[in-house]
Coordinates of C-alpha atoms and ligand atoms in Angstrom, one line a residue:
X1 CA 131.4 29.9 129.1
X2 CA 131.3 28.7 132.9
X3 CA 133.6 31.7 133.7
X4 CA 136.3 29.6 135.8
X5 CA 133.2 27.8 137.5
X6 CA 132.6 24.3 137.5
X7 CA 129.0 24.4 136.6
X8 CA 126.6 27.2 135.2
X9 CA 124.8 27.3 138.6
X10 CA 127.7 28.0 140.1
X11 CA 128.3 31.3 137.9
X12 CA 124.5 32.2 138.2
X13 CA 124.6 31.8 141.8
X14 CA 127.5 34.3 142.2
X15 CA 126.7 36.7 139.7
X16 CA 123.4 38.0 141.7
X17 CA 125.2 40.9 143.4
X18 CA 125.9 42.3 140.1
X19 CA 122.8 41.5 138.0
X20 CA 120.7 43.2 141.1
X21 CA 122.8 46.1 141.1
X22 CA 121.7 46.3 137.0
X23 CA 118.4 45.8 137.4
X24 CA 118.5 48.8 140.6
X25 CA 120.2 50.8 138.1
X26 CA 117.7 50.4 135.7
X27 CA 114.8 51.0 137.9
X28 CA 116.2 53.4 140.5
X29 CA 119.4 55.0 138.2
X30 CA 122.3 55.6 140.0
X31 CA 121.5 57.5 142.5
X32 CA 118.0 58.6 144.0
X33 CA 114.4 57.2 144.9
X34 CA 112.5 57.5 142.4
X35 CA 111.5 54.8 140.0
X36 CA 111.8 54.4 136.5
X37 CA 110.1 52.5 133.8
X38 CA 106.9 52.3 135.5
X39 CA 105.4 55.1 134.3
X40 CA 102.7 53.4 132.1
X41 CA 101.6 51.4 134.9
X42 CA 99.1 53.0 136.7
X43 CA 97.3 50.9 139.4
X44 CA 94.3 53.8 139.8
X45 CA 90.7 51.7 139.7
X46 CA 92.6 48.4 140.6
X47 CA 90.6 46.6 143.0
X48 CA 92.8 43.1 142.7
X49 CA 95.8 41.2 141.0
X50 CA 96.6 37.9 139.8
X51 CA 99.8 36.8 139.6
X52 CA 100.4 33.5 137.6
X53 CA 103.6 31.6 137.1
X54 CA 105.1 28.4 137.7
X55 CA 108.3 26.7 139.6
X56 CA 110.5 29.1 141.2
X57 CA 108.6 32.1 138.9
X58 CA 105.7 30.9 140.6
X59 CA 107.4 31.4 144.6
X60 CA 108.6 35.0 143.6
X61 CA 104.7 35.7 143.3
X62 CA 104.2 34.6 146.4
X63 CA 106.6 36.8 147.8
X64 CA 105.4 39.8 145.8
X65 CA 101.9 39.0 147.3
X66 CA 102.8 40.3 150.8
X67 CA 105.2 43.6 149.6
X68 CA 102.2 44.3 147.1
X69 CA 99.7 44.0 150.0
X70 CA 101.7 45.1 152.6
X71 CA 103.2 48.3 151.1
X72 CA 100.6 49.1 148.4
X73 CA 97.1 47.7 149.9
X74 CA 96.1 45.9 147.0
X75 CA 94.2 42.4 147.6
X76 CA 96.6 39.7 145.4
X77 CA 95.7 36.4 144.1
X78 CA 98.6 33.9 143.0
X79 CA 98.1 30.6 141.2
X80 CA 100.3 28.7 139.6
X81 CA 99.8 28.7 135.5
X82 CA 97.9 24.9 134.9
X83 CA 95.3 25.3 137.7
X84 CA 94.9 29.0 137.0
X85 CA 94.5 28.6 133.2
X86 CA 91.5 25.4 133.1
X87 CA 89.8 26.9 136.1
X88 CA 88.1 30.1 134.1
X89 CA 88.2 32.2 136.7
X90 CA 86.6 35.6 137.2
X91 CA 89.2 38.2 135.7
X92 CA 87.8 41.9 135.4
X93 CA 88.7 45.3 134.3
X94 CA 89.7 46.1 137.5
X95 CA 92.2 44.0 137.4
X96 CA 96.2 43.8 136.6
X97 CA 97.3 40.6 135.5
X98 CA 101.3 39.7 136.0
X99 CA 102.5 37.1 134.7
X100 CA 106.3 35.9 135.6
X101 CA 108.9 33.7 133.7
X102 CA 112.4 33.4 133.2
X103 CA 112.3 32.7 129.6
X104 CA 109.1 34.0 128.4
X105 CA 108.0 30.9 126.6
X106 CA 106.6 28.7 129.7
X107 CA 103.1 27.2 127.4
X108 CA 101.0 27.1 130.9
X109 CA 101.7 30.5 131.7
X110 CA 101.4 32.1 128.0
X111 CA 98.2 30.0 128.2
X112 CA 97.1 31.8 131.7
X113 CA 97.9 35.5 129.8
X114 CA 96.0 35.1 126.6
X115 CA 93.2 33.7 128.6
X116 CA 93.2 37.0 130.5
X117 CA 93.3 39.1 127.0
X118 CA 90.3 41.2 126.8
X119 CA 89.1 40.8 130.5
X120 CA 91.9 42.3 132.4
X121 CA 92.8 46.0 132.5
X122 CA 96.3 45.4 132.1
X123 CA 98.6 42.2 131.5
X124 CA 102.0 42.8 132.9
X125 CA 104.9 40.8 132.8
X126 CA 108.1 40.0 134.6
X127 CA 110.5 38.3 132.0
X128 CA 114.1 37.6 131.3
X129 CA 114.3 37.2 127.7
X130 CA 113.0 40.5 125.9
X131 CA 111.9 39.3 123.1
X132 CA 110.0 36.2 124.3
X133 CA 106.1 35.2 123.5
X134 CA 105.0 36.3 126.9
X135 CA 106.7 39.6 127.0
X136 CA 105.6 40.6 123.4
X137 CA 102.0 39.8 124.2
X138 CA 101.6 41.5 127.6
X139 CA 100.7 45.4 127.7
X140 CA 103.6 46.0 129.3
X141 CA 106.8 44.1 130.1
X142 CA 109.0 44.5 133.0
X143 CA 112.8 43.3 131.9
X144 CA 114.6 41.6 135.1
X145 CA 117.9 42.1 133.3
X146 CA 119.3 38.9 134.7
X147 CA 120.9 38.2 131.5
X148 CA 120.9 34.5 130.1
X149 CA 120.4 31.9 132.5
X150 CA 121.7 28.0 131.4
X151 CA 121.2 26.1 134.4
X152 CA 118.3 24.4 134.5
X153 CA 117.4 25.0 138.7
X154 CA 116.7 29.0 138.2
X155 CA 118.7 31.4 140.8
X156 CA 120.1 34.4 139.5
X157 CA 116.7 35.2 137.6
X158 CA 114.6 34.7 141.1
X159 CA 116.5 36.9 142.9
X160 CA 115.8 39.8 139.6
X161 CA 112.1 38.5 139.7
X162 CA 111.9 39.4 143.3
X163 CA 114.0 42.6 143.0
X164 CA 111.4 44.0 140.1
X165 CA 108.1 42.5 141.7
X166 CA 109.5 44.4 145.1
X167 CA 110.3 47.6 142.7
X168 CA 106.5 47.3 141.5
X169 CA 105.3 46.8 144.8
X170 CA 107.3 50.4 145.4
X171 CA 105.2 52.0 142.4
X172 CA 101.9 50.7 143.5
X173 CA 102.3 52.0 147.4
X174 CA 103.4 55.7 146.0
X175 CA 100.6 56.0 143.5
X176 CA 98.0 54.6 146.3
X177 CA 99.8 57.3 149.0
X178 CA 100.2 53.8 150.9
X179 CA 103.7 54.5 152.2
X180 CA 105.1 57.7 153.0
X181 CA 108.0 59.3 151.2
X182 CA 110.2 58.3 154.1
X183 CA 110.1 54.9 154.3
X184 CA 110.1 54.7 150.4
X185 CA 113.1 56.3 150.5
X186 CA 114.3 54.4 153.3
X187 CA 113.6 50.8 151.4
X188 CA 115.3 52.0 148.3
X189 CA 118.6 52.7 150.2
X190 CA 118.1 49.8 151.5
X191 CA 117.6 48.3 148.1
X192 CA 120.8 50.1 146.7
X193 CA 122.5 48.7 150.1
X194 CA 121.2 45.2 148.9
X195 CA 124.3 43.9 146.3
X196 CA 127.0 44.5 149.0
X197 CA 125.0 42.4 151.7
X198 CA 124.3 39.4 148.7
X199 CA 128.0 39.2 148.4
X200 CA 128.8 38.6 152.2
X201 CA 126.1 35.9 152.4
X202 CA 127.7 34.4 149.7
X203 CA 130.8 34.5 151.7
X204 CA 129.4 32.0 153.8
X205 CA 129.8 29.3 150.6
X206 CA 132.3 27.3 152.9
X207 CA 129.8 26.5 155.5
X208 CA 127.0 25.7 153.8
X209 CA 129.3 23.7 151.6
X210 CA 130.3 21.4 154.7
X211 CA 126.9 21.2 155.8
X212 CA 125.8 20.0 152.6
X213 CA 127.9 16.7 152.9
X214 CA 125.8 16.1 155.4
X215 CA 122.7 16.9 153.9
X216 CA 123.2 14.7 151.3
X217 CA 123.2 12.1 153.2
X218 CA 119.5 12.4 153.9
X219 CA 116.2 11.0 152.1
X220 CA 113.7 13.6 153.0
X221 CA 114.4 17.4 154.1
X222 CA 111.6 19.8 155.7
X223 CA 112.1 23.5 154.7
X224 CA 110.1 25.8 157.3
X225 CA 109.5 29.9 156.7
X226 CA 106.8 32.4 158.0
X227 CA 105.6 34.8 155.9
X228 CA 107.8 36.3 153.2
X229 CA 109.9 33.6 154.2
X230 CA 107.2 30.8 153.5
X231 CA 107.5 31.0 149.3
X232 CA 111.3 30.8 150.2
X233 CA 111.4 27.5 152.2
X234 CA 109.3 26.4 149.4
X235 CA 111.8 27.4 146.7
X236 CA 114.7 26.3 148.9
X237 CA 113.3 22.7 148.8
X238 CA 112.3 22.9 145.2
X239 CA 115.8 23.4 144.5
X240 CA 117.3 21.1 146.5
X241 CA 114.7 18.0 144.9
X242 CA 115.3 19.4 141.2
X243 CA 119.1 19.0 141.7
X244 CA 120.0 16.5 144.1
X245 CA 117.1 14.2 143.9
X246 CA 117.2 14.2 147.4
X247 CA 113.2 14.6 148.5
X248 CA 112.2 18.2 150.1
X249 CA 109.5 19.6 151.3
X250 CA 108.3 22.8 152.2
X251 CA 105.7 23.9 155.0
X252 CA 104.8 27.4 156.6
X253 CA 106.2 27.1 160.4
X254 CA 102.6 27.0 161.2
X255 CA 101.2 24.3 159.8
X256 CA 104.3 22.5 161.4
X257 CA 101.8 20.5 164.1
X258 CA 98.4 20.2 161.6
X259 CA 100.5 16.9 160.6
X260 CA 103.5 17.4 159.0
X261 CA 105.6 17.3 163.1
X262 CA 104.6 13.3 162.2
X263 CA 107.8 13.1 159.8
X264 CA 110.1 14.2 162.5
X265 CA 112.6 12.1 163.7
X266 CA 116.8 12.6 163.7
X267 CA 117.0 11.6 159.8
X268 CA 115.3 14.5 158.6
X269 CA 117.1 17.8 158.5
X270 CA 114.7 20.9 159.3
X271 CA 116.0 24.0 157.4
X272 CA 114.3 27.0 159.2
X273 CA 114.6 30.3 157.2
X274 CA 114.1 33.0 160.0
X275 CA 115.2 36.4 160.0
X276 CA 115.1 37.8 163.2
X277 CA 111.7 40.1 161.7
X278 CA 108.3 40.2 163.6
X279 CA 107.6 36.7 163.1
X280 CA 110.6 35.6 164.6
X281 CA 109.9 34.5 168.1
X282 CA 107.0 32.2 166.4
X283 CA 109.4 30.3 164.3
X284 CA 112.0 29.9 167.1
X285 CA 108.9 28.1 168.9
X286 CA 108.4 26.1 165.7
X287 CA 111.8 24.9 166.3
X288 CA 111.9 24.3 169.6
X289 CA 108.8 21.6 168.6
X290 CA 111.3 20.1 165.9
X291 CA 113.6 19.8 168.1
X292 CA 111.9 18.2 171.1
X293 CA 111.5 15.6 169.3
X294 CA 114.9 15.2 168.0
X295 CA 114.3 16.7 164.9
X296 CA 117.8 18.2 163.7
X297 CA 117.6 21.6 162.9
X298 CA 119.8 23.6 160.2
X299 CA 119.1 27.5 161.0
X300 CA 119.5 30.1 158.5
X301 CA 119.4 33.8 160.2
X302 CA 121.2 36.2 161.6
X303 CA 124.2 36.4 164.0
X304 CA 121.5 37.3 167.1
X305 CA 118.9 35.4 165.7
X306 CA 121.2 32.2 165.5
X307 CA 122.3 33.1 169.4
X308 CA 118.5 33.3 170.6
X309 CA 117.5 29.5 168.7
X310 CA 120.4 28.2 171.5
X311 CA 122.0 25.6 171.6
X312 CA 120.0 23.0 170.5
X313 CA 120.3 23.8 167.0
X314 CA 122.0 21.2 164.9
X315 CA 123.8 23.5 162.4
X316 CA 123.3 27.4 161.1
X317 CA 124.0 29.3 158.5
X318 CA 124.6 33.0 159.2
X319 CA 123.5 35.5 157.1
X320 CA 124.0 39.7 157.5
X321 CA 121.1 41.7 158.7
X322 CA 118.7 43.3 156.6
X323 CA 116.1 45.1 156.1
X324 CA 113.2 43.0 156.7
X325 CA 111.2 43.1 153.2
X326 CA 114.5 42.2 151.3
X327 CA 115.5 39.0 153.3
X328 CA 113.3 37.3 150.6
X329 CA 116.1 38.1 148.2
X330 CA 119.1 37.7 150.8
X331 CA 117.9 34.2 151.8
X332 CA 117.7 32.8 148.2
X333 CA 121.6 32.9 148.8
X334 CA 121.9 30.1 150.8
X335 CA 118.7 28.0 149.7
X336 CA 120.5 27.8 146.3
X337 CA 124.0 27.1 147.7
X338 CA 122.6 24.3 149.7
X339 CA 120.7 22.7 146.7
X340 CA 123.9 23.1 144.7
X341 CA 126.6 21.8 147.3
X342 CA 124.2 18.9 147.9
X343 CA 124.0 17.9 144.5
X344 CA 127.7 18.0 144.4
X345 CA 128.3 16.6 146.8
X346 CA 126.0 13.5 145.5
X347 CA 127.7 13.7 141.9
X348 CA 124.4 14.8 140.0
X349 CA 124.2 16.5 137.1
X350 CA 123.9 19.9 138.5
X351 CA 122.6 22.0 135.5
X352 CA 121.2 19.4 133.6
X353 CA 119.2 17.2 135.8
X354 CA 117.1 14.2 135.1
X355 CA 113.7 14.7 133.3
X356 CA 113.9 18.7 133.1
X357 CA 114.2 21.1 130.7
X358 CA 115.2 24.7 130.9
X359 CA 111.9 25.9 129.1
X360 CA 108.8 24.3 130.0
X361 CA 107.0 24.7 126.4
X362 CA 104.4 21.9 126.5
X363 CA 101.7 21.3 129.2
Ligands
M6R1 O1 110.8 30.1 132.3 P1 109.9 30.2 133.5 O2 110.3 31.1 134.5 O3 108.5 30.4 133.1 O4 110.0 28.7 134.1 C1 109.1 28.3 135.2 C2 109.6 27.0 135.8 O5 109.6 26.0 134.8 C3 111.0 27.2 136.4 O6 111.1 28.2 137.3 C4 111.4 25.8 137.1 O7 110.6 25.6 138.2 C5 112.9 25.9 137.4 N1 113.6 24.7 136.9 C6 113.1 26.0 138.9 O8 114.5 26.0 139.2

C-alpha cells in the first residue's frame, strides 16, 4: 500500500521522521541518555573495526567511520563486501566486525561475515529484516526498525542505518571514557531533537522538486562533500544514477582539482553538500573553483551557509541547522528527493528501475 503516494519511495522518503523517532525510542526510550540494547557489546580489548557492506549500506559505514573514530577513538576500516570478502584480509580477536544491510540476505556481504567467523571477537550487524541470514549468523544484531522497505533505491533504511551506527558510536565513546557525560548527553538531545528537524527539510520538497526539472535535463552530475558529508555526496549520486539513469558522480571537495575540475563546464550541475560545520569555509572554496569556471552549482546547507556561498550559486536547497554529527542523517533528505523528483520528472520507473533488484542475493 503506497499510502496516498504515488510511488513506494515516495512513502519511504517521508516516513523517516517517524521510523527515527522508533528506532531513538528503542535505543534511548522515551526520555533520557542512556542507551539500550547495547549492553552485550562491549568494545574493551578492541584495537580496530571493519565495517563491510555494499550500495547505500556500504556509505552509512563510511559515515559511521568518522563518529566511531571521532567520538569513540577506535581506528575503522570499511570495504565494500566483494573486495573485502576475496582479499583474505587480516581479521583478529581484537577485532569487531559489523556488517550492514537492509535486507539481511546481500550474498557478498553474508559472504564477508562468515569469512570473519572464528577470527573476529565479535560479528555485529546492522539489519532491517530480523530474521534475515545475516542477522541470525552475527553474534549480535542491531534492528534499525525501519520497517519494510519496497523501493528498490534504499532511503528510509539509510537514514535508520546511520541513526543506530551513530547510537553505537555513542556506546563505544562511553565505555572508552572518550566523551564526557556532557556532550553525550548533549548529542542525544540532539538526537531526540532529530525527527522534528527531518520533517522541515522535508518541507523543502517544492524546491527541490523545481530544481529537479532542471536537473534532469543533464547527462552527468558531480556530487561534492567533506568529511561526514563525503559518503553522503556519494550516496546522493548513487541515487540519482540508480533512479534516473542520469550519470553521477561523487568526489570529496578535495580531490576536486587532482582531475575531476576537467569535467567542469555549465552542463554539469555541482551539488555541494555543506553544512556550515568546521570544514565549511574549505568547501565554499571548492565552489568558488566550480564556479570560476562556470560550473553551476546547486548548494545544499543552511540559511547562513547558503548567504556566505553568494551569489554566484546557481540554485540551493536550504536545510535547518543541526548539530553537526547528525547532518549526515539530515542531508539524506534532500539527496533522495532530488534522485526521486529527477526520475520523475524523466518518467522512470522509480521503484523498479532497470537491471536492479531489491536483494542482491548472487555475486
Ligand atoms: O540489502 P542491503 O542493504 O545489503 O543492500 C545493499 C545494496 O544492494 C543496496 O543498498 C543498493 O545499493 C540500493 N539499491 C541503493 O539504493
Amino acid at each position: 500500500d503506497k499510502g496516498g503516494y504515488k510511488h513506494f519511495m515516495a512513502k519511504e522518503i517521508a516516513e523517516q521522521p517517524q521510523v527515527i523517532s522508533e528506532a531513538i525510542g528503542h535505543y534511548f526510550g522515551a526520555s533520557g541518555h542512556e542507551i539500550r540494547g547495547l549492553d552485550n557489546l562491549s568494545f574493551d580489548g578492541v584495537n580496530r573495526m571493519v565495517m563491510v557492506a555494499c550500495g547505500t549500506a556500504y556509505y552509512a559505514c563510511v559515515v559511521a567511520k568518522y563518529w566511531i573514530e571521532k567520538l569513540a577513538g577506535i581506528p575503522v576500516e570499511v570495504d565494500v563486501a566483494s573486495e573485502f570478502r576475496y582479499r583474505e584480509p587480516p581479521v583478529g580477536d581484537d577485532v569487531i566486525a559489523l556488517f550492514v544491510s537492509q535486507s539481511g540476505e546481500t550474498a557478498d556481504t553474508l559472504a564477508a561475515l562468515r569469512y570473519c567467523q572464528g577470527k573476529a571477537k565479535k560479528i555485529v550487524s546492522v539489519v532491517n529484516v530480523a530474521e534475515s541470514s545475516i542477522a541470525r549468523e552475527s553474534d549480535i544484531a542491531l534492528p534499525i526498525l525501519a520497517g519494510v522497505e519496497i523501493g528498490v533505491a534504499s532511503t528510509k533504511a539509510f537514514s535508520c542505518q546511520l541513526t543506530v551506527l551513530l547510537t553505537l558510536a555513542l556506546e563505544a565513546a562511553r565505555q572508552r571514557g572518550t566523551l564526557s557525560a556532557d556532550r553525550q548527553a548533549d548529542l542525544v538531545s540532539a538526537l531526540r531533537g532529530l525527527p522534528a528537524r527531518l520533517n522541515i527539510a522535508l518541507d523543502s520538497e517544492g524546491v527541490t522538486e523545481q530544481i529537479s526539472h532542471e536537473l534532469a535535463e543533464a547527462r552527468d552530475v558531480l556530487f561534492l562533500g567533506r568529511g561526514q558529508m563525503y559518503p553522503l555526496a556519494l550516496e546522493g549520486a548513487l541515487k540519482l544514477k540508480e533512479i534516473s539513469y542520469i550519470h553521477a558522480e561523487a568526489y570529496a571537495s578535495g580531490e576536486l582539482k587532482h582531475g575531476p575540475i576537467a569535467l567542469i563546464d555549465p552542463n554539469v550541475p555541482v551539488v555541494v553538500m555543506a553544512p556550515r560545520d568546521a570544514l565549511f569555509d574549505k568547501t565554499v572554496s571548492n565552489m568558488q573553483e566550480v564556479m570560476a569556471r562556470g560550473g553551476k552549482v546547486l548548494l545544499v546547507s543552511d540559511r547562513k551557509g547558503i548567504e556566505l556561498a553568494g551569489d554566484g550559486i546557481w540554485r540551493s536547497i536550504e536545510m535547518p541547522g543541526v548539530e553537526d554529527l547528525l547532518a549526515p542523517i539530515l542531508y539524506a533528505i534532500p539527496a533522495q528527493q532530488l534522485a526521486y523528483h529527477t526520475a520523475v520528472a524523466k518518467g522512470t520507473d522509480v521503484d523498479q528501475p532497470r537491471n536492479l533488484a531489491k536483494s542482491v542475493t548472487v555475486e
